[in-house]
Structure formats: structure tokens, C-alpha cells
Amino acid sequence: MSEAFHHLARPIQKWIRRKGWDELRPVQVRTILTVIETEADIIVSATTAGGKTEAAFLPLLSDVIDKPSDLGGFDLLYIGPLKALITDQAQRLESICNEADLAVTPWHGDVPASVKARGIENPSGVLLITPESLEALFVRRGTEISRLFAATRAVVLDELHTMLDSERGVHIRSLLTRLELARRNRLRRVGLSATLGEPRLACPFLCGDDPGSVVVIEADDERAELKVQLKAYESGKNDRVPVQAAVAGELFLRLRGDDNLVFAGARKSVETYADRLRRISEEQDVPLEFFPHHASLSREHRDFVEQRLKGEGLPTTAVCTSTLELGIDIGDIVCVAQIGAPFTVSSLRQRIGRSGRRRGKSAILRQYIVEQKRENDAAFADRLRLGLVRSIAMIELMLERWCEPPRSIALHLSTLTHQILSIIAERGGASAANLYSVLCSQGPFRNVDPQLFAEVLRALGEPGTDLIEQATDGILLLGSVGESLVEHYSFYAVFQTSEEYQIVSGGRSLGTMPIENIVAPGMLLIFSGQRWKIVEVDDRDRVVSVKSATGGMPPMFGGEPGDIHDKVVSRMFQILEGEETPAYLDEYAVQLLNQGRRSYAMLGFNDGPLVARGDNSWIVATRVGTTTTTTLSLAMRAKNFEVQTHDGFLEITGGEESLLRALRSIRDGAQNFAVPNDANLAFEKFHSYLTRSLLLKDALSCRLEPLELPSLCQRLLGSDETMAMPE
DNA sequence: GACCTGCTGCGGTTTG
């Protein structure tokens, strides 16, 4: 055993021996030495089964055992983004902690109140909690926080990549600042992740005050060989057999008999393919091995699918959304299929990481792309085969080991509003200066200056908004609306969720669907991989009762398209302008790629970025990702053009002035950037309580890039500002 | 043309 082993506490050494480990992994050795010999914050980056949890906890627990604290409270804090993950990790830690008689307390919405009561009464050992449950502790037990966490010496943040510049990431950082202020002592932070493209870029999110001091420990995993195949299909308006049938047939042929994951892109598409695969299995009279898995299905059904994947024996393919992209260990997956191009390279990479985990086996990606048949009225985006091209760009970038860096730090005014309410609730009142100090000077909202903070407070205190009010001594209190928000348990999460119907069959819940779906008795439904007829709709309690049937359509689940990164779009143009043919394309995909390249040249994009299509109609090749392309499209819409956005392209029609004049005026007047009055700017949970001026500032901090417009317009106009079209 | 995540306290009843 290595030197690191001898640094560990006796009970921990005993546990390692009992496990039969003959050596610690390199990433564990390095983490153990760093934890024991330094006081630095640490990021551990290793694959899902790479032993990260043990790497962090073996030395942290050793420290607790060898140097017990007399302060009282939990010794270690673990924050995880999923309930299932906390349950899993608590079980793993229990086996270690038993050896040393340390308590392990899992804490989330499904943990019995008795376990929580025991934790509050006698806090010690390891607490594993979700951000939302920690939030609830602040709101409901604000006065006890300092007692519960007095002895805590470190916090472990699992799946760190989900906690970067997201609403939930900012939420956690705010809670950690508040925790440190309550106990008057900093907490050492240890972040764990399997999918940080460049782990150093995550350091500012772990330690905002001194990112350079964070120690990054990366496992040099032996990477499994990756086999990739891309198969293309075409679908047309007059197809007798829908193209999904062909894709499902191929999936059935290739995947039956093993454990696989099929990422179908959207819940509706998951239901469509699961239904087709079930029908094929029935026609061929073979046992069903294909099951849908997404967030709107009942916990019961999802558990069933996960258990089948984990278990030996019954081959199982889950047709899924990103529910199975991260988190719990689902065992050996032979093949990952992806239907349609994904939105990010990092998610593609994470998905592929699910297969080929067994030593000596390759990871396998089967990518399926459906393009529209070219008919006379084919849209230009279909003629360019943009879906296929994006998919190739994603695969190429993934093979080059690139993935999207974390986003830059936004204002997060919705989450700021949440934390203002939470601190006032925690303390029964707070001064504006104190709130600013905790949240903005010391906490994560560092881009919010005092003036902007005052503007937010004024919006929350507006009569009619009533989230907060000011007492005569200047102290801010919750207003009537603020009070009712904070009192309800739905307050604890910072992210938005929509209203839904429960779908019930014979008293058993099958799952949920958004209330935007039109429902009436007699209608047919595909859901949870089966076919149903609606027998009753209870609009008051939002319950739809169904019974077995034989036809139907899956419901709509809504959602907005994802952001494509500049680098992906830039690679798409390289592919459209290039000549190489990737070896993993099937024959049909090669044909479609060549068609896309020919169309690109024929439309004239090789000569310049602006293509006139007659009748006040143009196509503009922006060559940049969603954020900047959308910003230009809003600027054009504000000038009364009609605009459709695509990856790296805009289709523009109408307008009161010529395209060239409009681009020039946007280039020269970027400081007057305006969005159309009808553009929706409310995306997050507490946005509806803020003014339009604040929403615009929030959007400008992360969703829009007006500062990019002058150079983009200049590039589009070209140096001589001429193009082959009439002004 | 998208996906995912989360949730307390209390009152009533039953049981030993």
C-alpha cells in the first residue's frame, strides 16, 4: 500500500483492507495527500466509476476520526443535485462510517421526518442534502444553522459541473456564503465531477475569492476506444410509412439482446419510439426489452427501468431523455444511440461515457439523423442539411476532446430575488446594506452593483408587487405576497416548473403532462410506452383518468430550443465549405452531406454572407452561435423585419428599409440596442416580479450579446459594403 | 427545435 494509505485513520484503513483493495487508485492517492497536507479547495475530475467519492471522503473522514471537534454539529456536509444520488452515496458512506461509529444522515424530500428529527437533535457525522432542503433549513430553522454546522470542516459538492453558472449553482454558492457567515468560519470546498471539459475553468465557481489557489486533480483514465456510426434517413410529406418506423426497425435489429441507451431528444419522441419498438416486439412475438424513461413518467416506472438496466439477466434498452445522462450508476451499457443532433458537445460526451465502461470493451455511438426530403418548396435549412452537418460538427469536436466551457457569470436577478426573500425570512428582517453585503459583496452576485441592487429592492417593494416592505426603522420585512410565497414549500427551488395533469389508470399514477395539452374523454394517448383512451378529466384536481386502448398520439411536453455554441456553428461552416467525408458516415449520409455542400455553394455563400432571394427576402450567414444570432434577429425585428433563426443563419423578410441600411444602422448604433416590445424576457421563477428594465439587464448579462453586433454587422457588410443584390 | 433538477409542518388517527 502507498504512503497515502498510512496517512488514513485506523478504522478507514481497516475498511479498505476489508474491501480487499490491494492498492489505491492514483487519483485517490493524490486527493488523500492534498486533503491531509494542505488546506486548499480541491476539484477532483474522474469518470463516474473512478472512485471520486472515496478519494474525497477517506481523508476527510480520517481527519474527523483523528481530530474530533468539540464544537458540535455535522462534521462534513455533502451537497448533491439528485435525490437518488444522495440515497446511493449515503449507502456507500454508511459502510465506511460504520467502521468508525460515525453517523450518516441523508436529507431530501423523500427522507422520513424521523431521520431528519434525529439529525436536528443530535447533529454529527456526514449530512448529505439537496440545495433545496438546505434552503428549507435556512427558511424554517434559521436560528439553528450555526449550531448544526459549527463543527463542519468541509463541504463536498458532487456533480460540480451542474453547479457552475446555472440558477442552481448560484443558489448553492449563496447558501454556502450564508452558512460561512452564520458559523463565522470558512468551509473547505471539494468539488467532484466526471465532465468538466477544462477543470480549471470551474475554479472561480468553487472559490470566487482566489480561484488560483484551487488544486485540480485529474485522473488520467485509460480511455476506451470509441466506435461511431452515423446513419441518415429522409422523411417526406407523402411517405406511406413514417421514417420513425425505419429508425425503430434499425434500433430493434441492432440493440435487442443487450443493455443500451437510446437518447431520443424529446419526451414526445421517446414515447413515439418506445411505442414503435413495443409494436415490433409484439409483431415478432418476442419479449419486450425496450422501455421509455423521462422525467414525466412515474417514479415507479422509472425505478423499474433503472433496476432492469442495473440487474443481470434481462437485456434492457431504455429510450430516454437526459434523465439517464448523469447521476446513478446503471451498469454496463453496450451501445449509446442518439436520434437527432444533440444541443451540446458536453452532453454528447457525457452520454457516450455511459457505454464501454467494462475493461477492454469499446464505447459505441450509433447516431441517427432524419432529414426532410427535398421537395420543390424545400426550405433552405433543409437543403443545407443543417441537422446532419451539426451532428458531424458535434462528433468531430467531441473526438478532439473539446466541450463547451462554463458560461460567464450572469446577473441572476431571479435567484437574487429568491435569496433576498430567504434571508429576510431566515432573520425575520434585514437592512438593505446587510443584504447587499451578504449577497453581492461576499456572496455570488458580484456583478450586481449597489445601484442595481436598489433598483431590484424598489421593484420588489412596489405596491401591487408586495414581496417586501420597509418598517419605519428602515428594516426590510416580507410583504403580504412575499410572506405567502416563502410559507409555501414550492419556494425552496430556484428554478421554474409548469403546471401539469396527473395521468391515472386504475388508481395508479402513470406520470404527468403539461396542462397546455387539450384533453377530453374519448381522446387517445400514447404514454409510458403504452396506448390509452381518456375516460375522465378532473380539471379542478388536474387528473386525467385513462384505460387501455389501441391508438393514439403522445402528448406535447413543451420546451425551448437549446443554445448552440459559437465553436459548433463555426465548425458547421468548415464542414459545409470543406471536402472531407468522415469515415463513420453511411452511404446515405455521404449523399446528403454532398447535397448540403452543393446547395451551400449554389446559394452563393462561398462568395459572401448575404444572399438575396428576391421580394425583400434574404438569407444571412452569421457564422456564430445562438446567442449572437438571436441578438441580431431581435435587432432586426425591432426594425420591423420578419426573421427566422437557424444555426448560424437568419432568414429575413420585409422591413421598411433595405437590409444593408438596417445592418449599417445596427453597426453604428449598438449603444441604442432595443428589443421588440413583444419579445418575452421573463424566463425564470421570480422574473414576473421585476420591471422590464431589470429583465432586459438580466437578459443582456447572459442571453443577448449586443456588443458583438458592430463587428458582426461589419463582417456581414464586408469592407466594400457591396453585394450582388439591389438595395 | 430541449432536457433536467426540488419541496415543510402540522393535524388527525391508531397503537402500545
XYZ file of C-alpha atoms in Angstrom, chain A residues 35-660:
626
model
C -6.555 16.860 1.721
C -4.176 15.861 4.504
C -1.154 18.007 3.680
C -2.851 21.248 2.581
C -5.925 23.304 3.337
C -6.685 24.049 -0.301
C -10.034 23.744 -2.021
C -9.938 20.833 -4.443
C -11.578 19.746 -7.698
C -11.451 16.007 -8.375
C -12.152 15.173 -12.010
C -12.531 11.466 -12.817
C -15.020 9.170 -14.568
C -18.247 8.091 -12.915
C -16.878 4.801 -11.624
C -13.455 6.305 -10.901
C -13.653 6.304 -7.079
C -14.059 10.095 -6.630
C -16.384 9.784 -3.643
C -13.869 7.625 -1.752
C -10.981 9.867 -2.849
C -12.639 12.806 -1.102
C -14.229 11.091 1.878
C -11.479 8.686 3.008
C -9.131 11.531 4.059
C -11.930 13.873 5.202
C -13.379 11.153 7.444
C -9.873 10.290 8.682
C -9.464 13.889 9.790
C -12.819 13.742 11.630
C -11.816 10.500 13.368
C -8.283 11.535 14.318
C -9.099 15.121 15.312
C -12.636 15.103 16.695
C -14.215 18.535 17.172
C -15.823 19.652 20.410
C -17.920 22.307 18.680
C -20.899 20.074 17.862
C -22.853 19.786 14.642
C -22.329 17.835 11.437
C -18.642 17.149 10.749
C -18.954 17.024 6.955
C -21.513 18.394 4.509
C -22.247 16.820 1.113
C -24.462 18.618 -1.418
C -25.841 16.588 -4.324
C -28.228 17.614 -7.121
C -30.400 14.466 -7.152
C -32.365 12.608 -4.501
C -31.403 9.234 -5.993
C -27.723 10.210 -5.903
C -27.932 11.165 -2.213
C -29.616 7.857 -1.352
C -26.900 5.967 -3.281
C -23.997 7.897 -1.763
C -25.419 7.661 1.772
C -25.403 3.870 1.458
C -21.808 3.842 0.266
C -20.679 6.171 3.057
C -22.543 4.166 5.687
C -20.357 1.147 5.072
C -17.234 3.280 5.702
C -18.700 5.235 8.612
C -19.957 2.112 10.413
C -16.323 1.195 10.910
C -15.757 4.418 12.873
C -19.155 4.778 14.504
C -19.900 7.986 12.588
C -23.487 8.892 11.720
C -24.634 9.349 8.099
C -27.765 11.450 7.571
C -29.354 11.588 4.091
C -31.690 14.579 3.827
C -34.126 15.263 0.957
C -37.864 15.364 0.313
C -38.303 11.578 0.444
C -36.341 11.026 3.675
C -38.672 10.246 6.627
C -39.257 13.069 9.113
C -37.966 10.806 11.884
C -34.494 10.648 10.299
C -34.458 14.443 9.953
C -35.615 14.908 13.559
C -32.762 12.709 14.756
C -30.311 14.779 12.701
C -31.574 18.067 14.164
C -31.500 16.714 17.710
C -28.072 15.162 17.519
C -26.180 16.512 14.507
C -22.900 14.712 13.835
C -21.038 12.778 11.164
C -21.933 13.353 7.496
C -25.013 15.242 6.269
C -25.990 14.566 2.619
C -28.505 17.114 1.388
C -30.019 18.731 -1.730
C -29.687 22.503 -2.274
C -33.454 22.821 -1.843
C -33.530 21.036 1.520
C -30.625 23.192 2.728
C -32.621 26.240 1.633
C -35.563 24.941 3.677
C -33.316 24.653 6.732
C -32.408 28.341 6.395
C -36.015 29.463 5.973
C -37.535 27.191 8.670
C -34.683 26.850 11.138
C -32.582 29.951 10.524
C -31.667 30.313 14.191
C -30.296 26.766 14.394
C -27.939 26.930 11.426
C -24.905 27.980 13.463
C -25.466 25.101 15.924
C -25.978 22.479 13.190
C -22.834 23.435 11.263
C -20.441 24.721 13.956
C -18.101 21.718 13.641
C -18.364 21.287 9.860
C -14.893 21.233 8.347
C -15.594 20.727 4.657
C -18.340 20.654 2.061
C -18.266 18.167 -0.820
C -20.084 19.354 -3.974
C -20.966 16.361 -6.133
C -21.576 16.669 -9.898
C -19.883 20.086 -9.772
C -20.486 20.648 -13.490
C -24.227 21.026 -12.787
C -23.445 23.818 -10.311
C -21.448 26.283 -12.440
C -23.155 29.386 -13.854
C -26.662 27.953 -13.541
C -29.520 29.143 -11.346
C -28.877 26.231 -9.043
C -25.121 26.849 -8.990
C -25.618 30.460 -7.866
C -28.156 29.264 -5.316
C -25.684 26.844 -3.749
C -22.901 29.433 -3.633
C -25.239 31.869 -1.919
C -26.229 29.233 0.659
C -22.556 28.416 1.311
C -21.710 32.096 1.899
C -24.635 32.370 4.321
C -23.524 29.195 6.056
C -19.988 30.519 6.472
C -21.257 33.836 7.823
C -23.529 32.069 10.326
C -20.665 29.961 11.713
C -18.075 32.733 11.282
C -15.663 30.360 9.633
C -14.826 29.394 6.105
C -15.694 25.915 4.814
C -13.178 23.977 2.780
C -14.774 23.071 -0.577
C -14.192 19.864 -2.525
C -15.885 19.588 -5.939
C -16.343 16.261 -7.748
C -17.158 15.813 -11.430
C -16.781 13.452 -14.350
C -17.463 16.004 -17.093
C -15.539 19.198 -16.708
C -14.000 19.852 -20.122
C -11.316 22.059 -18.593
C -11.484 21.656 -14.805
C -9.519 24.905 -14.224
C -12.438 26.874 -15.676
C -14.590 25.609 -12.790
C -12.257 27.039 -10.107
C -13.914 30.501 -9.902
C -17.201 28.753 -9.165
C -15.687 26.759 -6.304
C -13.637 29.569 -4.782
C -14.624 33.017 -6.092
C -12.098 34.896 -3.939
C -8.996 33.017 -5.044
C -9.580 30.665 -7.992
C -5.836 30.233 -8.459
C -5.496 28.528 -5.083
C -7.776 25.615 -6.036
C -5.922 22.317 -6.548
C -7.201 20.396 -9.580
C -6.728 16.629 -9.518
C -7.483 14.908 -12.805
C -7.490 11.163 -13.273
C -5.663 10.039 -16.386
C -8.296 7.480 -17.287
C -7.417 4.935 -19.861
C -9.984 5.980 -22.385
C -11.986 3.280 -24.038
C -11.836 3.117 -27.813
C -14.879 4.770 -29.383
C -16.743 3.319 -32.365
C -19.009 5.758 -34.194
C -21.559 5.204 -36.919
C -23.871 7.840 -38.370
C -26.905 6.678 -40.361
C -29.083 9.181 -42.220
C -32.745 8.917 -43.243
C -35.129 11.124 -45.177
C -38.728 11.847 -44.371
C -41.274 13.390 -46.719
C -44.822 14.664 -46.578
C -46.130 11.807 -48.700
C -44.303 8.901 -47.060
C -46.574 5.865 -46.803
C -44.537 4.532 -43.889
C -43.252 7.177 -41.487
C -39.483 7.370 -41.241
C -39.663 6.641 -37.500
C -40.697 3.108 -38.434
C -37.430 2.617 -40.338
C -35.332 4.047 -37.498
C -37.199 1.916 -34.938
C -36.640 -1.167 -37.123
C -32.913 -0.475 -37.204
C -32.811 0.077 -33.416
C -34.675 -3.208 -32.883
C -32.253 -5.076 -35.142
C -29.059 -3.596 -33.662
C -29.902 -3.313 -29.978
C -32.057 -6.286 -28.992
C -30.319 -8.699 -26.636
C -28.052 -6.201 -24.808
C -28.319 -3.270 -22.402
C -28.417 0.029 -24.307
C -29.479 3.668 -24.045
C -31.343 5.442 -26.851
C -31.336 9.244 -26.429
C -34.347 10.361 -28.439
C -34.045 14.115 -27.829
C -37.526 14.976 -26.566
C -40.093 13.260 -24.336
C -42.592 13.103 -27.182
C -40.040 11.399 -29.367
C -39.169 8.979 -26.520
C -42.841 7.937 -26.400
C -43.060 7.592 -30.192
C -40.029 5.289 -30.436
C -40.860 3.275 -27.310
C -44.317 2.652 -28.767
C -42.937 1.561 -32.169
C -40.384 -0.742 -30.565
C -43.100 -2.315 -28.417
C -45.240 -2.925 -31.502
C -42.356 -4.516 -33.406
C -41.670 -6.782 -30.422
C -45.336 -7.809 -30.322
C -45.459 -8.458 -34.075
C -42.367 -10.648 -33.846
C -43.713 -12.293 -30.701
C -40.542 -11.720 -28.656
C -40.274 -10.472 -25.062
C -40.310 -6.676 -24.708
C -36.903 -5.179 -23.884
C -37.494 -1.519 -24.866
C -38.864 0.890 -22.241
C -39.350 4.669 -22.144
C -37.674 6.766 -19.447
C -38.194 10.514 -18.939
C -38.989 12.945 -16.134
C -42.765 12.964 -16.690
C -43.100 9.222 -16.071
C -43.978 7.923 -12.611
C -41.159 7.249 -10.170
C -42.406 3.656 -10.035
C -41.951 3.121 -13.783
C -38.550 4.835 -13.834
C -37.333 2.680 -10.929
C -38.475 -0.407 -12.818
C -36.451 0.569 -15.902
C -33.384 1.540 -13.852
C -33.482 -1.731 -11.892
C -33.754 -3.736 -15.129
C -30.720 -1.899 -16.515
C -28.719 -2.476 -13.344
C -29.679 -6.129 -12.965
C -28.042 -9.033 -14.735
C -30.019 -11.310 -16.974
C -32.814 -9.431 -18.709
C -31.498 -7.396 -21.646
C -32.890 -3.874 -21.488
C -32.841 -0.815 -23.708
C -34.054 2.470 -22.228
C -35.386 5.000 -24.727
C -34.708 8.147 -22.749
C -34.121 11.884 -22.438
C -31.315 13.385 -20.381
C -32.771 11.645 -17.283
C -30.240 8.884 -17.836
C -27.391 11.199 -18.840
C -25.875 11.590 -15.398
C -26.219 10.507 -11.815
C -26.802 6.995 -10.637
C -24.726 4.098 -11.872
C -26.736 1.988 -14.302
C -24.189 -0.690 -15.008
C -22.629 -1.821 -18.260
C -24.146 -0.264 -21.344
C -23.151 -1.819 -24.676
C -24.249 0.936 -27.013
C -25.484 4.525 -26.908
C -27.821 5.582 -29.709
C -28.563 9.233 -30.351
C -31.549 10.223 -32.518
C -31.122 13.710 -33.998
C -28.254 16.109 -33.327
C -27.709 16.952 -29.653
C -27.532 20.588 -28.442
C -24.130 20.436 -26.776
C -20.910 18.503 -27.213
C -20.615 18.119 -23.445
C -23.912 16.269 -23.243
C -22.906 14.028 -26.171
C -19.665 13.278 -24.372
C -21.464 12.539 -21.104
C -23.867 10.193 -22.899
C -21.100 8.259 -24.630
C -19.365 7.925 -21.252
C -22.250 5.657 -20.331
C -21.030 2.895 -22.645
C -17.819 0.877 -22.917
C -17.117 1.047 -19.201
C -16.070 -2.553 -18.918
C -12.348 -3.092 -19.380
C -11.359 -3.959 -22.938
C -14.760 -3.048 -24.416
C -15.234 -0.171 -26.866
C -17.763 2.577 -26.355
C -20.242 2.571 -29.244
C -22.181 5.577 -30.572
C -24.920 5.000 -33.139
C -26.062 8.395 -34.406
C -29.326 8.567 -36.400
C -30.243 11.692 -38.359
C -33.545 12.322 -40.090
C -33.521 14.993 -42.813
C -36.513 16.325 -44.775
C -36.903 15.061 -48.358
C -36.115 17.823 -50.822
C -39.339 18.802 -52.462
C -39.922 21.819 -54.662
C -40.597 24.165 -51.784
C -37.738 22.864 -49.631
C -36.653 25.389 -47.011
C -33.029 26.445 -47.346
C -32.181 24.964 -43.933
C -33.327 21.554 -45.206
C -31.388 21.995 -48.437
C -28.220 22.652 -46.448
C -28.861 19.513 -44.330
C -28.115 21.529 -41.206
C -29.164 18.726 -38.819
C -26.665 16.312 -40.352
C -23.962 18.980 -40.514
C -24.433 19.921 -36.864
C -24.300 16.325 -35.823
C -20.996 15.837 -37.685
C -19.622 19.041 -36.101
C -20.558 17.761 -32.623
C -18.931 14.371 -33.204
C -15.748 15.947 -34.619
C -15.410 18.344 -31.676
C -16.047 15.525 -29.233
C -13.345 13.398 -30.876
C -10.999 16.382 -30.472
C -11.906 16.346 -26.751
C -13.387 19.838 -26.900
C -16.517 20.707 -24.987
C -18.408 23.892 -24.102
C -16.703 25.966 -21.380
C -18.842 27.206 -18.459
C -20.839 30.337 -19.261
C -19.602 33.643 -17.920
C -21.135 34.938 -14.731
C -24.582 36.453 -15.275
C -26.640 38.748 -13.010
C -29.192 36.086 -11.974
C -31.759 38.632 -10.780
C -34.448 35.950 -10.296
C -32.226 33.952 -7.954
C -31.129 37.200 -6.256
C -34.811 37.931 -5.552
C -35.188 34.430 -4.106
C -32.217 34.906 -1.780
C -33.395 38.368 -0.641
C -36.703 36.811 0.430
C -34.926 33.851 2.004
C -32.568 35.963 4.153
C -35.421 38.191 5.336
C -37.365 35.025 6.275
C -34.339 33.465 7.958
C -33.668 36.507 10.162
C -37.159 37.951 10.469
C -35.923 41.128 8.730
C -32.754 42.634 7.296
C -31.340 46.014 6.286
C -30.660 46.756 2.630
C -26.982 47.303 3.427
C -26.701 43.954 5.129
C -28.456 42.137 2.280
C -26.106 43.774 -0.195
C -23.082 42.805 1.842
C -24.091 39.142 2.225
C -25.354 38.543 -1.310
C -23.288 40.856 -3.512
C -20.059 41.840 -1.702
C -19.361 38.479 -0.070
C -21.806 36.203 -1.931
C -22.077 35.140 -5.574
C -23.981 38.139 -7.010
C -20.766 40.120 -7.505
C -21.827 41.710 -10.805
C -24.742 43.478 -9.098
C -23.685 46.995 -8.059
C -25.406 48.965 -5.252
C -27.475 50.964 -7.722
C -28.818 47.886 -9.478
C -29.458 46.230 -6.108
C -31.516 49.256 -5.019
C -33.481 49.030 -8.276
C -34.301 45.370 -7.516
C -35.400 46.226 -3.948
C -37.619 49.032 -5.245
C -39.267 46.663 -7.745
C -39.940 44.083 -5.014
C -41.448 46.741 -2.739
C -43.754 48.307 -5.363
C -47.352 48.480 -4.150
C -49.075 45.697 -6.053
C -45.907 43.588 -6.058
C -45.636 43.450 -2.263
C -42.778 40.997 -1.996
C -41.074 43.163 0.623
C -41.874 46.274 2.675
C -39.872 48.659 4.811
C -40.516 49.180 8.537
C -40.220 52.702 9.992
C -36.686 51.926 11.217
C -35.639 51.058 7.678
C -35.527 47.288 8.187
C -36.886 45.290 5.230
C -39.647 42.796 6.021
C -41.630 40.378 3.876
C -44.705 41.940 2.264
C -48.001 40.064 2.060
C -47.148 38.394 -1.266
C -43.589 37.646 -0.142
C -44.879 36.023 3.016
C -47.240 33.669 1.206
C -44.513 32.737 -1.306
C -41.995 31.886 1.417
C -44.523 29.963 3.520
C -45.302 27.504 0.747
C -42.942 24.608 0.194
C -42.733 25.393 -3.503
C -40.469 28.321 -2.536
C -37.293 26.297 -1.914
C -36.307 25.571 -5.500
C -34.928 28.499 -7.536
C -35.955 27.049 -10.885
C -39.301 27.381 -12.650
C -41.710 24.498 -13.170
C -45.034 24.378 -15.009
C -48.467 23.103 -14.047
C -49.364 19.548 -15.002
C -52.100 16.923 -15.201
C -51.623 13.634 -13.366
C -52.356 10.693 -15.673
C -54.006 7.899 -13.702
C -55.040 4.369 -14.656
C -56.930 2.196 -12.178
C -55.853 4.378 -9.256
C -52.174 4.111 -10.256
C -50.282 7.205 -11.455
C -48.560 6.774 -14.833
C -46.930 10.222 -14.754
C -47.740 13.802 -15.730
C -48.203 16.035 -18.787
C -48.382 19.836 -19.084
C -51.845 21.397 -18.768
C -51.303 23.014 -22.172
C -52.404 19.687 -23.701
C -56.031 19.721 -24.786
C -57.734 16.718 -23.179
C -61.296 15.323 -23.362
C -62.916 11.941 -22.688
C -62.576 9.631 -25.688
C -59.226 11.019 -26.837
C -56.411 8.522 -27.433
C -52.978 8.825 -25.873
C -49.554 7.156 -26.094
C -47.866 7.411 -22.705
C -45.373 5.405 -20.677
C -44.807 3.200 -23.739
C -48.456 2.098 -23.917
C -51.718 3.172 -25.562
C -54.633 4.668 -23.673
C -58.086 6.214 -24.007
C -59.074 9.139 -21.778
C -62.184 8.247 -19.731
C -62.412 11.232 -17.389
C -60.867 14.684 -16.917
C -60.931 16.344 -13.494
C -59.916 19.931 -14.212
C -60.050 21.078 -10.583
C -57.633 18.454 -9.255
C -55.826 18.226 -12.615
C -56.295 14.479 -13.002
C -56.783 12.641 -16.320
C -58.080 9.064 -15.940
C -57.261 6.623 -18.736
C -57.828 2.974 -19.673
C -56.059 0.671 -22.131
C -56.762 1.304 -25.810
C -55.185 0.693 -29.208
C -54.463 4.035 -30.887
C -53.178 7.446 -30.029
C -50.551 10.165 -30.067
C -48.033 11.129 -27.412
C -48.782 14.412 -25.575
C -46.830 17.637 -26.091
C -44.334 18.404 -23.375
C -43.176 21.878 -24.462
C -39.714 23.310 -24.056
C -37.456 25.750 -25.834
C -34.557 25.022 -28.160
C -31.098 24.936 -26.609
C -28.196 27.281 -27.270
C -25.601 26.164 -29.800
C -22.080 27.376 -29.055
C -20.132 29.643 -31.473
C -17.481 26.977 -31.915
C -20.039 24.376 -33.060
C -21.533 26.745 -35.650
C -18.086 27.727 -36.841
C -17.238 24.037 -37.337
C -20.521 23.560 -39.256
C -19.378 26.190 -41.783
C -15.989 24.495 -42.084
C -17.807 21.264 -42.901
C -20.108 22.961 -45.444
C -17.107 24.580 -47.127
C -14.827 21.544 -46.858
C -14.442 18.411 -48.939
C -13.542 15.695 -46.487
C -16.002 12.898 -45.794
C -15.874 11.412 -42.301
C -15.375 7.646 -42.350
C -18.252 6.969 -39.936
C -20.992 8.228 -42.316
C -23.167 5.619 -44.010
C -23.644 5.834 -47.767
C -26.870 7.795 -47.500
C -25.345 10.300 -45.067
C -22.487 10.870 -47.548
C -25.037 11.656 -50.282
C -26.913 14.080 -48.060
C -23.703 15.808 -46.947
C -22.678 16.291 -50.567
C -26.128 17.677 -51.382
C -25.808 20.123 -48.468
C -22.405 21.278 -49.713
C -23.700 21.725 -53.267
C -26.680 23.757 -52.043
C -24.385 25.933 -49.941
C -22.276 26.709 -52.981
C -25.275 27.176 -55.289
C -26.950 29.616 -52.919
C -23.755 31.653 -53.192
C -22.423 31.530 -49.633
C -18.918 30.815 -50.893
C -18.921 34.382 -52.282
C -20.245 36.209 -49.228
C -22.509 36.032 -46.212
C -25.562 37.836 -47.667
C -27.762 36.118 -50.229
C -30.725 37.898 -51.796
C -33.747 35.768 -52.604
C -35.869 38.483 -54.246
C -39.008 40.107 -52.864
C -37.406 41.785 -49.846
C -36.085 38.436 -48.701
C -32.552 37.489 -47.702
C -30.516 34.779 -46.056
C -27.689 35.936 -43.831
C -24.876 33.614 -42.790
C -23.906 34.913 -39.334
C -21.451 32.029 -38.745
C -21.940 32.441 -34.965
C -23.875 30.569 -32.277
C -27.373 31.019 -30.890
C -26.748 33.937 -28.520
C -25.312 36.385 -31.034
C -27.510 35.162 -33.904
C -30.593 35.694 -31.708
C -29.374 39.162 -30.692
C -29.118 40.187 -34.355
C -32.531 38.700 -35.035
C -34.072 40.797 -32.215
C -32.344 43.945 -33.515
C -33.793 43.221 -36.986
C -37.243 42.510 -35.564
C -37.094 45.836 -33.709
C -36.736 47.355 -37.208
C -39.906 45.531 -38.318
C -38.223 42.803 -40.328
C -39.573 39.291 -40.044
C -36.813 36.943 -39.015
C -36.383 33.185 -38.686
C -33.278 31.887 -36.947
C -31.275 28.745 -37.763
C -27.852 27.510 -36.641
C -25.580 30.267 -37.961
C -28.164 31.673 -40.405
C -31.026 34.177 -40.425
C -33.875 34.251 -42.942
C -35.023 37.849 -43.192
C -38.037 39.323 -44.993
C -39.900 42.623 -45.186
C -38.831 45.676 -43.248
C -39.150 49.349 -44.068
C -35.567 49.910 -45.142
C -33.050 47.897 -47.098
C -31.101 45.146 -45.417
C -27.810 46.974 -45.950
